Short mmCIF file of C-alpha atoms and ligand atoms in Angstrom, two decimals:
data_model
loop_
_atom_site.label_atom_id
_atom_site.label_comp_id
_atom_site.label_asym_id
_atom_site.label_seq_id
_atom_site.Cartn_x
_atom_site.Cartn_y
_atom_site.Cartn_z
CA UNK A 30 0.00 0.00 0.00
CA UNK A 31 1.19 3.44 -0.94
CA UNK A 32 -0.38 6.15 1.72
CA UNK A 33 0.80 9.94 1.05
CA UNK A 34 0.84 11.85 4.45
CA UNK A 35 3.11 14.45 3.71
CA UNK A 36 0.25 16.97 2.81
CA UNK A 37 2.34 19.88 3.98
CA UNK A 38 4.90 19.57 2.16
CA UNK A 39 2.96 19.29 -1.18
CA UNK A 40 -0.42 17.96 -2.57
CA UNK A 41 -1.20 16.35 -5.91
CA UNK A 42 -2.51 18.78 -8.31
CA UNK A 43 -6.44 17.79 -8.52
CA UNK A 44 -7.62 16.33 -11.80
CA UNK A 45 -10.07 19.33 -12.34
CA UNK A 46 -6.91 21.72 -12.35
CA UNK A 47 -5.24 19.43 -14.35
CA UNK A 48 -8.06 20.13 -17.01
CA UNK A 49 -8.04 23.27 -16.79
CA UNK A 50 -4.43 23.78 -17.56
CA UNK A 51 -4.00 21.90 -20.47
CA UNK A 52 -5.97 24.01 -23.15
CA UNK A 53 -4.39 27.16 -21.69
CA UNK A 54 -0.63 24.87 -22.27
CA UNK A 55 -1.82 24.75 -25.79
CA UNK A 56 -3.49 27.30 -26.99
CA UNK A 57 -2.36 30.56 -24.79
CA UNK A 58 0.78 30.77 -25.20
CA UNK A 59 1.06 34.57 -26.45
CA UNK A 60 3.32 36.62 -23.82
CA UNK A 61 1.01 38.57 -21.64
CA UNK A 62 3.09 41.92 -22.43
CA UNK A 63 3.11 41.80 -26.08
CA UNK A 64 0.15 44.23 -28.09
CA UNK A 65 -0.90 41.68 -30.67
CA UNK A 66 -4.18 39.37 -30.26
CA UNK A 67 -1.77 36.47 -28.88
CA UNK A 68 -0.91 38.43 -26.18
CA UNK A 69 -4.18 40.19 -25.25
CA UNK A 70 -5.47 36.59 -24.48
CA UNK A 71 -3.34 35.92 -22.12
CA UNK A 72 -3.60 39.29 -20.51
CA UNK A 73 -7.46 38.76 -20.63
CA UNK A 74 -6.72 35.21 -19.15
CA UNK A 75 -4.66 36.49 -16.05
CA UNK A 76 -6.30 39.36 -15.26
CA UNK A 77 -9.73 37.44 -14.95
CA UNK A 78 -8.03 35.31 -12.92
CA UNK A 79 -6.47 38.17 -10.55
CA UNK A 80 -10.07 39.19 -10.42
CA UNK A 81 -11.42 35.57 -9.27
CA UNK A 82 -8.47 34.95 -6.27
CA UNK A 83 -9.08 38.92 -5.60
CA UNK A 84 -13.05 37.77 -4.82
CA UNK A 85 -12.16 35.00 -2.79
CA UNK A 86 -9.90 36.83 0.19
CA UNK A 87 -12.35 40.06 -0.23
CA UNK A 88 -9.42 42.05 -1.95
CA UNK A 89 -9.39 44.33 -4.63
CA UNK A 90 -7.78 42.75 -7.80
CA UNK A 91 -5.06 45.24 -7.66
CA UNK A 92 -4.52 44.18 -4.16
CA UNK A 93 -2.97 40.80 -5.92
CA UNK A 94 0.44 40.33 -7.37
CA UNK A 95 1.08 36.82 -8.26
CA UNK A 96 4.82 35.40 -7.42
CA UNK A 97 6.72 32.09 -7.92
CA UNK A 98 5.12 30.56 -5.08
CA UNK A 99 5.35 31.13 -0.85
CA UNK A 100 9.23 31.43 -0.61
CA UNK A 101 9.17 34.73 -2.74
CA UNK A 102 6.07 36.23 -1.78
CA UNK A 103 7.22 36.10 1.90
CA UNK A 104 10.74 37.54 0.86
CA UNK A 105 8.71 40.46 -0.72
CA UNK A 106 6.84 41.15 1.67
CA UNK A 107 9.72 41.16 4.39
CA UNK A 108 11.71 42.96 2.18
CA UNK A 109 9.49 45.28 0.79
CA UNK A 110 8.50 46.54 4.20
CA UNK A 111 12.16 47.29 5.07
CA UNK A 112 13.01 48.51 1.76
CA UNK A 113 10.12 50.91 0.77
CA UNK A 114 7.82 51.64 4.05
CA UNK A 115 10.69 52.29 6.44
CA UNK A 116 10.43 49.57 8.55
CA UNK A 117 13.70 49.06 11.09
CA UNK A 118 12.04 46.34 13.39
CA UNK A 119 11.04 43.02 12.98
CA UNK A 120 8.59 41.49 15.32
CA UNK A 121 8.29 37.87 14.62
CA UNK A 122 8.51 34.41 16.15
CA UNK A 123 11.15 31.25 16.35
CA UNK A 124 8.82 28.93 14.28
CA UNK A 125 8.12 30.75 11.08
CA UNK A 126 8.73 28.99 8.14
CA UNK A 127 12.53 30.07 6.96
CA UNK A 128 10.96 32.19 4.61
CA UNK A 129 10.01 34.54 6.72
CA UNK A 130 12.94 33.72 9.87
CA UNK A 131 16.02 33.79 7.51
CA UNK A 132 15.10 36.50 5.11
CA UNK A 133 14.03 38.52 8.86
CA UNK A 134 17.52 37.30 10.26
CA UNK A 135 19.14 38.35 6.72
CA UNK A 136 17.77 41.92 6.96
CA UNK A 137 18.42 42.06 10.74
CA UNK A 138 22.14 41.48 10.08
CA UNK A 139 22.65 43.44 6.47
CA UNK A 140 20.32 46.68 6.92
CA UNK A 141 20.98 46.31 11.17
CA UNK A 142 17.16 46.35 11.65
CA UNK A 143 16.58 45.57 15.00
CA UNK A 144 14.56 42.15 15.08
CA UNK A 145 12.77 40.62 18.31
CA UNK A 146 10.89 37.31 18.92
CA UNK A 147 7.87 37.01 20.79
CA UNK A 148 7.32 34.55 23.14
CA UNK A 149 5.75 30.88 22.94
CA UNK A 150 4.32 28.84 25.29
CA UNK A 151 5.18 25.18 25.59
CA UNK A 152 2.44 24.21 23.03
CA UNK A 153 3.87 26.77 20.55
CA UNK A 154 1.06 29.74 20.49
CA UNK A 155 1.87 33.52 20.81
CA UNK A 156 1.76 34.72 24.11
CA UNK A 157 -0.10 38.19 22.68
CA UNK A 158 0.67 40.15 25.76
CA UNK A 159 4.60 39.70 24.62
CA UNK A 160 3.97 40.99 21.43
CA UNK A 161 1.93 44.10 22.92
CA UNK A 162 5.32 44.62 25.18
CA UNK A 163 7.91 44.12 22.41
CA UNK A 164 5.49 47.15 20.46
CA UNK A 165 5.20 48.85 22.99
CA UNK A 166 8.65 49.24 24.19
CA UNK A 167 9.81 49.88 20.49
CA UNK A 168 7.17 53.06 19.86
CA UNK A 169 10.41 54.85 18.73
CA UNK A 170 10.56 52.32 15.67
CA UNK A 171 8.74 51.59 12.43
CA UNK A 172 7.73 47.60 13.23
CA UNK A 173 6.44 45.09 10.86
CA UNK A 174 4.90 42.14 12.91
CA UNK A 175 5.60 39.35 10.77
CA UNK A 176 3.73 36.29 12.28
CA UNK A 177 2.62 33.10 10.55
CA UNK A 178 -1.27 32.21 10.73
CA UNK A 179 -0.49 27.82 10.76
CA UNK A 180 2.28 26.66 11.36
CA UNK A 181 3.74 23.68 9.02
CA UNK A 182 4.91 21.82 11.04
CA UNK A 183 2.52 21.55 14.25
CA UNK A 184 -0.55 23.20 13.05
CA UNK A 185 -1.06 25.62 15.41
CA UNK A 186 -2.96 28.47 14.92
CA UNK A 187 -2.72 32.57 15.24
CA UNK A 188 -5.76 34.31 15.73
CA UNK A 189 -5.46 37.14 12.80
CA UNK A 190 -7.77 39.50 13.91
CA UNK A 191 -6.77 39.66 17.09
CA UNK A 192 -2.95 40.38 16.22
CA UNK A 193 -4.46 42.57 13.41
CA UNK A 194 -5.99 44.47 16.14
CA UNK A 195 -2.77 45.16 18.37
CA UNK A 196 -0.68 46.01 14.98
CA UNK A 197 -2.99 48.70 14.46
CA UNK A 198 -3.17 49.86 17.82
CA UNK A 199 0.86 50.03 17.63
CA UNK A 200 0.89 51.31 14.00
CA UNK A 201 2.54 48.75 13.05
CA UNK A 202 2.41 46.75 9.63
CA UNK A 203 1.29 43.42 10.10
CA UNK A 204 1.81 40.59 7.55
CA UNK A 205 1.22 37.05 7.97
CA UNK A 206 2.30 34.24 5.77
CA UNK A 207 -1.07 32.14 5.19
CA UNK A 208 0.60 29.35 3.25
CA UNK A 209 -0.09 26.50 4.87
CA UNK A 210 -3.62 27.91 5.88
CA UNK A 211 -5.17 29.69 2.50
CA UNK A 212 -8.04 27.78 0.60
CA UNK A 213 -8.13 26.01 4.48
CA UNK A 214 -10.12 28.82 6.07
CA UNK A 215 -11.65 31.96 4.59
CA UNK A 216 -10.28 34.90 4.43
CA UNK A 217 -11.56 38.52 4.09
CA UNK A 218 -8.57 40.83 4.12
CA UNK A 219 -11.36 43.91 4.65
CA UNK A 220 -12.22 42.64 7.89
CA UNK A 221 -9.01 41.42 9.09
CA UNK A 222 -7.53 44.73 7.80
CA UNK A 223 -3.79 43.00 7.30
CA UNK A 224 -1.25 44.24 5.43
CA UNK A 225 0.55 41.45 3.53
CA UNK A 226 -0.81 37.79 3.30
CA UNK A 227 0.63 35.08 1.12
CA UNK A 228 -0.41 31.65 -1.04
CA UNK A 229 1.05 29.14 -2.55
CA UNK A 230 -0.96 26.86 -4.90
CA UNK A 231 1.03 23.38 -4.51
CA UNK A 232 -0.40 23.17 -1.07
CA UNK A 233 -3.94 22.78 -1.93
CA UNK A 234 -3.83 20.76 -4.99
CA UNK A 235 -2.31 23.67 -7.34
CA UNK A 236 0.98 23.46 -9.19
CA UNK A 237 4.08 23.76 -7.54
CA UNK A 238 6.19 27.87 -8.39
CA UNK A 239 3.25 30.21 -8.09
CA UNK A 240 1.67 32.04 -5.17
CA UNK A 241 0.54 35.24 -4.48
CA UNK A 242 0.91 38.45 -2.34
CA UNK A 243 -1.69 40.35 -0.94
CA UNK A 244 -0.65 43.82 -0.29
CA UNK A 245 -3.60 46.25 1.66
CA UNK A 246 -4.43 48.79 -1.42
CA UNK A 247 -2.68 51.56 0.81
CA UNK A 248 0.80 50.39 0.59
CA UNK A 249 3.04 51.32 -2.37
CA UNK A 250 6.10 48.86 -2.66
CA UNK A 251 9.47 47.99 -4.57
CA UNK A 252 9.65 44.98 -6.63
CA UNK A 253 12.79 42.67 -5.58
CA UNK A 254 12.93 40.70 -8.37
CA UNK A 255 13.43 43.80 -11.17
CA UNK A 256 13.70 44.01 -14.86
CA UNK A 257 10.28 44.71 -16.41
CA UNK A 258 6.99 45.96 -15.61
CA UNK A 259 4.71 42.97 -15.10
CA UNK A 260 2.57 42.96 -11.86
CA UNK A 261 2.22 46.43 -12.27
CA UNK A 262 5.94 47.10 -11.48
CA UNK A 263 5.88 44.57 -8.41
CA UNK A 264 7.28 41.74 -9.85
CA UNK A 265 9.18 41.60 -13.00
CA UNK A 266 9.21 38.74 -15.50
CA UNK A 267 6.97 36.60 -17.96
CA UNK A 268 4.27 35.81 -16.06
CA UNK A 269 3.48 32.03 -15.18
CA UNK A 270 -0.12 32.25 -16.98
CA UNK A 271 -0.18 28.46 -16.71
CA UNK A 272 0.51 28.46 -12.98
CA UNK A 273 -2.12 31.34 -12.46
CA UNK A 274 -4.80 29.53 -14.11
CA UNK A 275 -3.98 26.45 -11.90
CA UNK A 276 -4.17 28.57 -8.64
CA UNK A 277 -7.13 30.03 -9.78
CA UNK A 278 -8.93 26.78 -10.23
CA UNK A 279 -7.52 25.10 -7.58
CA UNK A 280 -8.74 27.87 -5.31
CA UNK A 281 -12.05 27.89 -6.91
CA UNK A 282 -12.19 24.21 -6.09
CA UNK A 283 -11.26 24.45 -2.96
CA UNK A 284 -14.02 27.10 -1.72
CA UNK A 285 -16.27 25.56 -3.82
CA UNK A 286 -15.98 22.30 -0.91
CA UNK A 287 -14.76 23.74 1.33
CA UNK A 288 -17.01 22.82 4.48
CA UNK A 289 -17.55 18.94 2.89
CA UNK A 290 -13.63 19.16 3.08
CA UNK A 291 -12.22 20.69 6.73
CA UNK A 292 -15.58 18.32 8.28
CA UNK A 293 -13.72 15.28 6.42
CA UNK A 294 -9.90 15.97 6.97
CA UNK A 295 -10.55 17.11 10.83
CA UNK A 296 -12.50 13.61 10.57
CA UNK A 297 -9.16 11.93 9.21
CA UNK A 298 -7.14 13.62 12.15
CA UNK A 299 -9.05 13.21 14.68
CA UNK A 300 -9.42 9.42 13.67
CA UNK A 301 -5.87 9.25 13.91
CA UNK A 302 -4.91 10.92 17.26
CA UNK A 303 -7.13 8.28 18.69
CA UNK A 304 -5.86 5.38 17.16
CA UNK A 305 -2.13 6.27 18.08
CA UNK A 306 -3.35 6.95 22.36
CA UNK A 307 -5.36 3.40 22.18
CA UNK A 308 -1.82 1.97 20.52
CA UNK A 309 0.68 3.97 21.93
CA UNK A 310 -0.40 6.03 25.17
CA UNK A 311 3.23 7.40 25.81
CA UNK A 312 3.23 9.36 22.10
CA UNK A 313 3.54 13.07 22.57
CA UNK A 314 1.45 15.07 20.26
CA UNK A 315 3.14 18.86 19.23
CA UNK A 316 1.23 21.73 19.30
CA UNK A 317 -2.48 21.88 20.63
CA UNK A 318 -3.98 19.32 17.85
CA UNK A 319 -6.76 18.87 19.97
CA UNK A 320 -7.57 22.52 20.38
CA UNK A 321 -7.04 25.40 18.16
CA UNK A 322 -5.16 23.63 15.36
CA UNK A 323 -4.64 23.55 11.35
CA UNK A 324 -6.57 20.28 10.66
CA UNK A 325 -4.36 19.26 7.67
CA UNK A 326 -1.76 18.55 10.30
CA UNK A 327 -0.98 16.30 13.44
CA UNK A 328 2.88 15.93 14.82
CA UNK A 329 3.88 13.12 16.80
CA UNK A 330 6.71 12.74 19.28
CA UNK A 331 7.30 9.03 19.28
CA UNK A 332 8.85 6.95 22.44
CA UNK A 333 12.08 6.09 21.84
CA UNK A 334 13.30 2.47 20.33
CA UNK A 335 15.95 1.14 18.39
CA UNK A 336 14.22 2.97 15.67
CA UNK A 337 15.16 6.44 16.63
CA UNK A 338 16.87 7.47 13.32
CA UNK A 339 15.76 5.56 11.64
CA UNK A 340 11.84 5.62 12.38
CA UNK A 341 11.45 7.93 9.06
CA UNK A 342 12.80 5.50 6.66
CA UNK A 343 10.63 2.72 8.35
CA UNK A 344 7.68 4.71 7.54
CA UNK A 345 8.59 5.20 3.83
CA UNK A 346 9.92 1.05 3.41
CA UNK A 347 6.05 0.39 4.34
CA UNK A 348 5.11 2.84 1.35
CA UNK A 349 4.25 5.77 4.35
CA UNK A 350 5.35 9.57 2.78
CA UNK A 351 5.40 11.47 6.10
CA UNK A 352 8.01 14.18 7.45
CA UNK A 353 10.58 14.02 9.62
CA UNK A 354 10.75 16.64 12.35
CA UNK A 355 13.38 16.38 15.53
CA UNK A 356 16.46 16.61 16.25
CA UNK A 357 19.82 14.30 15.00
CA UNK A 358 22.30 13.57 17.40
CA UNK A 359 24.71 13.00 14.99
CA UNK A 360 25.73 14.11 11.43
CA UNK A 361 24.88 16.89 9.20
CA UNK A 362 20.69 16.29 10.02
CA UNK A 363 19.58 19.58 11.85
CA UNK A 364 16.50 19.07 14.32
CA UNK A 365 13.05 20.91 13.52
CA UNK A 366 13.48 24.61 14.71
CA UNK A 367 9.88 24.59 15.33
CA UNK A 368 10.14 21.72 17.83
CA UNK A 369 13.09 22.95 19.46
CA UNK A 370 12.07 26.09 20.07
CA UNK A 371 8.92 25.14 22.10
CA UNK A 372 10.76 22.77 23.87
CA UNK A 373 9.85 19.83 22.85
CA UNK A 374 12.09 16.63 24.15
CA UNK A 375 14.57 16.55 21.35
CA UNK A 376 16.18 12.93 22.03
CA UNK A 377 12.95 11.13 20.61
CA UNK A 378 11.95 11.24 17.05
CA UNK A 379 8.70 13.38 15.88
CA UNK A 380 6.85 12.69 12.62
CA UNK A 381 4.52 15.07 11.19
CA UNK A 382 1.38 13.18 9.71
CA UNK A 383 -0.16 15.44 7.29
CA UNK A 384 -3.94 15.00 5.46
CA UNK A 385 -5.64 15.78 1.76
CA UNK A 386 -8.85 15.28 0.91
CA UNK A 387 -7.78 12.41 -1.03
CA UNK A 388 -6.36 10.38 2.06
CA UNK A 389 -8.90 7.93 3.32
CA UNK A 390 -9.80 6.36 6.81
CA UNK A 391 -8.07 2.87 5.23
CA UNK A 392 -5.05 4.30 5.33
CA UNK A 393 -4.78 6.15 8.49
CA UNK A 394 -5.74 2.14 9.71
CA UNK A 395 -2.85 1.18 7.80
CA UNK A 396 -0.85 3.67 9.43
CA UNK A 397 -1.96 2.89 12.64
CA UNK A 398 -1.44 -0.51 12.22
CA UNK A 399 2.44 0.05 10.79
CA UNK A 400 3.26 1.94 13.70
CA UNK A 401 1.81 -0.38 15.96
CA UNK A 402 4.28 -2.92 14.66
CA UNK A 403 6.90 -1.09 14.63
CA UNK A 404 6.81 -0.39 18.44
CA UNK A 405 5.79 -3.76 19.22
CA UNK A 406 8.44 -4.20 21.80
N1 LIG B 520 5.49 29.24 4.26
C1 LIG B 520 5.03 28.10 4.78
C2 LIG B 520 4.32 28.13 6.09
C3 LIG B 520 5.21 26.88 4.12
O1 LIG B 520 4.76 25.75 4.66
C4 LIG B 520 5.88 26.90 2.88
C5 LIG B 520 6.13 25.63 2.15
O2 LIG B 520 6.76 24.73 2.66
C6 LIG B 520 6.33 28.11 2.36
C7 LIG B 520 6.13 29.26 3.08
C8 LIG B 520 7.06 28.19 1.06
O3 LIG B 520 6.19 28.07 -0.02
P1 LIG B 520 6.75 27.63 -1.47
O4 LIG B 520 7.05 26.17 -1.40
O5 LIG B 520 5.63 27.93 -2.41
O6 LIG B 520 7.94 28.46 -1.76
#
């Protein structure tokens, strides 16, 4: 049996994008910039599209600039903010994605922007009143908050508003990177009033090198990718109308189901956490997955055996995809950053188990079962 449970890393595209791709592959190929009819189509194409995602976060199309996926439209934002809107402090936290904690640590040590990190409790959420300190003792200083809304690895969640709410207060710019989270939940960027929120369509059944930025109509910024004038002068190169038309449709797709979805994969995760405590009561489970949680994900701190390092392989030699996510003892393999930095015990291994709507209850049984061999003894 082959099960795929490494959801957060990437999904398979859905058939229905699929079909939608391939006529645009063959037929609309003209380059968005040029004049002639060729290239009018695919102008028409993209901006349609910019007009559909636009509708489905409650943003104005020219809020939308698409980019070559999460990675980049995180470095924009980051970079934008320091670059453009005068931004010399970085609020953020030790388990963003290294997106958003390198490129932070990158300007912090370049452009010596000051950068703090608010504190976690030991099941990884913001403690808010830090953040409300760290503002408030920086008043002097232009701050971007720069905090994640689920985390990849354990799922936890951020409440937006609510950190949308003490940004303001602060006058600070708040921007959140909603990868792992966007075409999960709804969003309405009017109501949330955020600055900068990000996508990327490989994580919900899109194709992998295209995302977008959000950027709040009242913020002017830089490209950082430069050499033409495409996304209005935000992000310069042929665009990706192939990608674009993917995300689109794999957006659509997953709004369209979206309730018959997050009811089935919570179902899937939930099923799970209870099969591994009636096999394994001494498993550790990261984050709150039982609380306020991304339901795509569950991470597992496993007892330790003679499987330790090798636990991961195990799970793939049994056809399992999952992820790895603690720390190596030895060798070149650095530890999850996320784990370590909300303390989780860092000699036993952790897996992160992560759902699609095209994982079914057999194989969360066959997972089960695998793991229950594994730690027979
Ligand atoms: N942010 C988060 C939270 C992610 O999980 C990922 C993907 O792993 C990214 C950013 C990067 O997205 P992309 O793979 O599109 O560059």
């Amino acid at each position: 049996m082959k099960v795929y449970l490494d959801n957060a890393a990437t999904t398979p595209m859905d058939q229905e994008v699929i079909d939608a791709i391939i006529p645009v592959m063959k037929n609309d190929f003209g380059n968005p910039s040029s004049v002639h009819s060729f290239g009018r189509n695919s102008r028409s194409i993209i901006e349609k599209a910019r007009k559909q995602v636009a509708k489905f976060i409650n943003a104005a199309p020219a809020e939308v600039f698409f980019t070559g996926g999460g990675t980049e439209a995180d470095n924009l934002a980051i970079r934008a903010a320091v670059n453009d809107l005068g931004v010399n402090h970085i609020i953020t936290s030790k388990i963003e994605h290294h997106a958003v904690v390198e490129t932070a640590e990158i300007l912090a040590n370049k452009e010596r922007i000051k950068i703090s990190f608010v504190t976690l409790d030991t099941e990884g959420n913001v403690d808010l009143e830090s953040l409300k300190l760290l503002l408030d003792n920086n008043k002097d200083k232009k701050t971007l908050v720069s905090l994640m809304h689920a985390n990849n690895e354990i799922g936890n969640l951020l409440p937006l508003k609510r950190v949308a709410e003490i940004c303001k207060l602060y006058k600070a710019y708040f921007h959140s990177d909603t990868v792992q989270s966007m075409s999960h939940y709804e969003f309405d960027v009017r109501e949330l009033e955020i600055d900068f929120i990000t996508c990327s369509a490989h994580k919900f059944h899109g194709p992998k090198g295209i995302g977008f930025l959000y950027v709040n109509q009242n913020i002017q910024i830089k490209p950082i990718i430069t050499g033409g004038a495409q996304e209005r002068n935000v992000r310069a190169g042929t665009e990706n109308i192939i990608g674009i038309v993917g995300l689109t449709k794999a957006m659509e797709i997953a709004y369209r189901d979206l309730a018959e979805h997050q009811k089935y994969i919570q179902g899937l995760k939930s099923y799970m956490i209870a099969g591994l405590e009636n096999i394994l009561p001494e498993i550790i489970f990261n984050g709150n997955p039982k609380k306020n949680s991304l339901y795509t994900v569950l991470n597992v701190t496993f007892p330790n055996s003679e499987l330790d390092e090798m636990l991961l392989y195990n799970f793939d030699i049994e056809g399992i995809a999952v992820s790895g996510g603690s720390a190596c003892s030895s060798g070149s393999n650095i530890g999850s950053h996320v784990l370590q930095n909300i303390g989780a015990d860092m000699t036993k291994p952790a897996i992160r188990f992560s759902f699609s709507k095209f994982n079914t209850k057999a194989e969360i049984d066959y997972t089960v079962n695998v793991i229950k061999e594994l730690f027979k003894n």
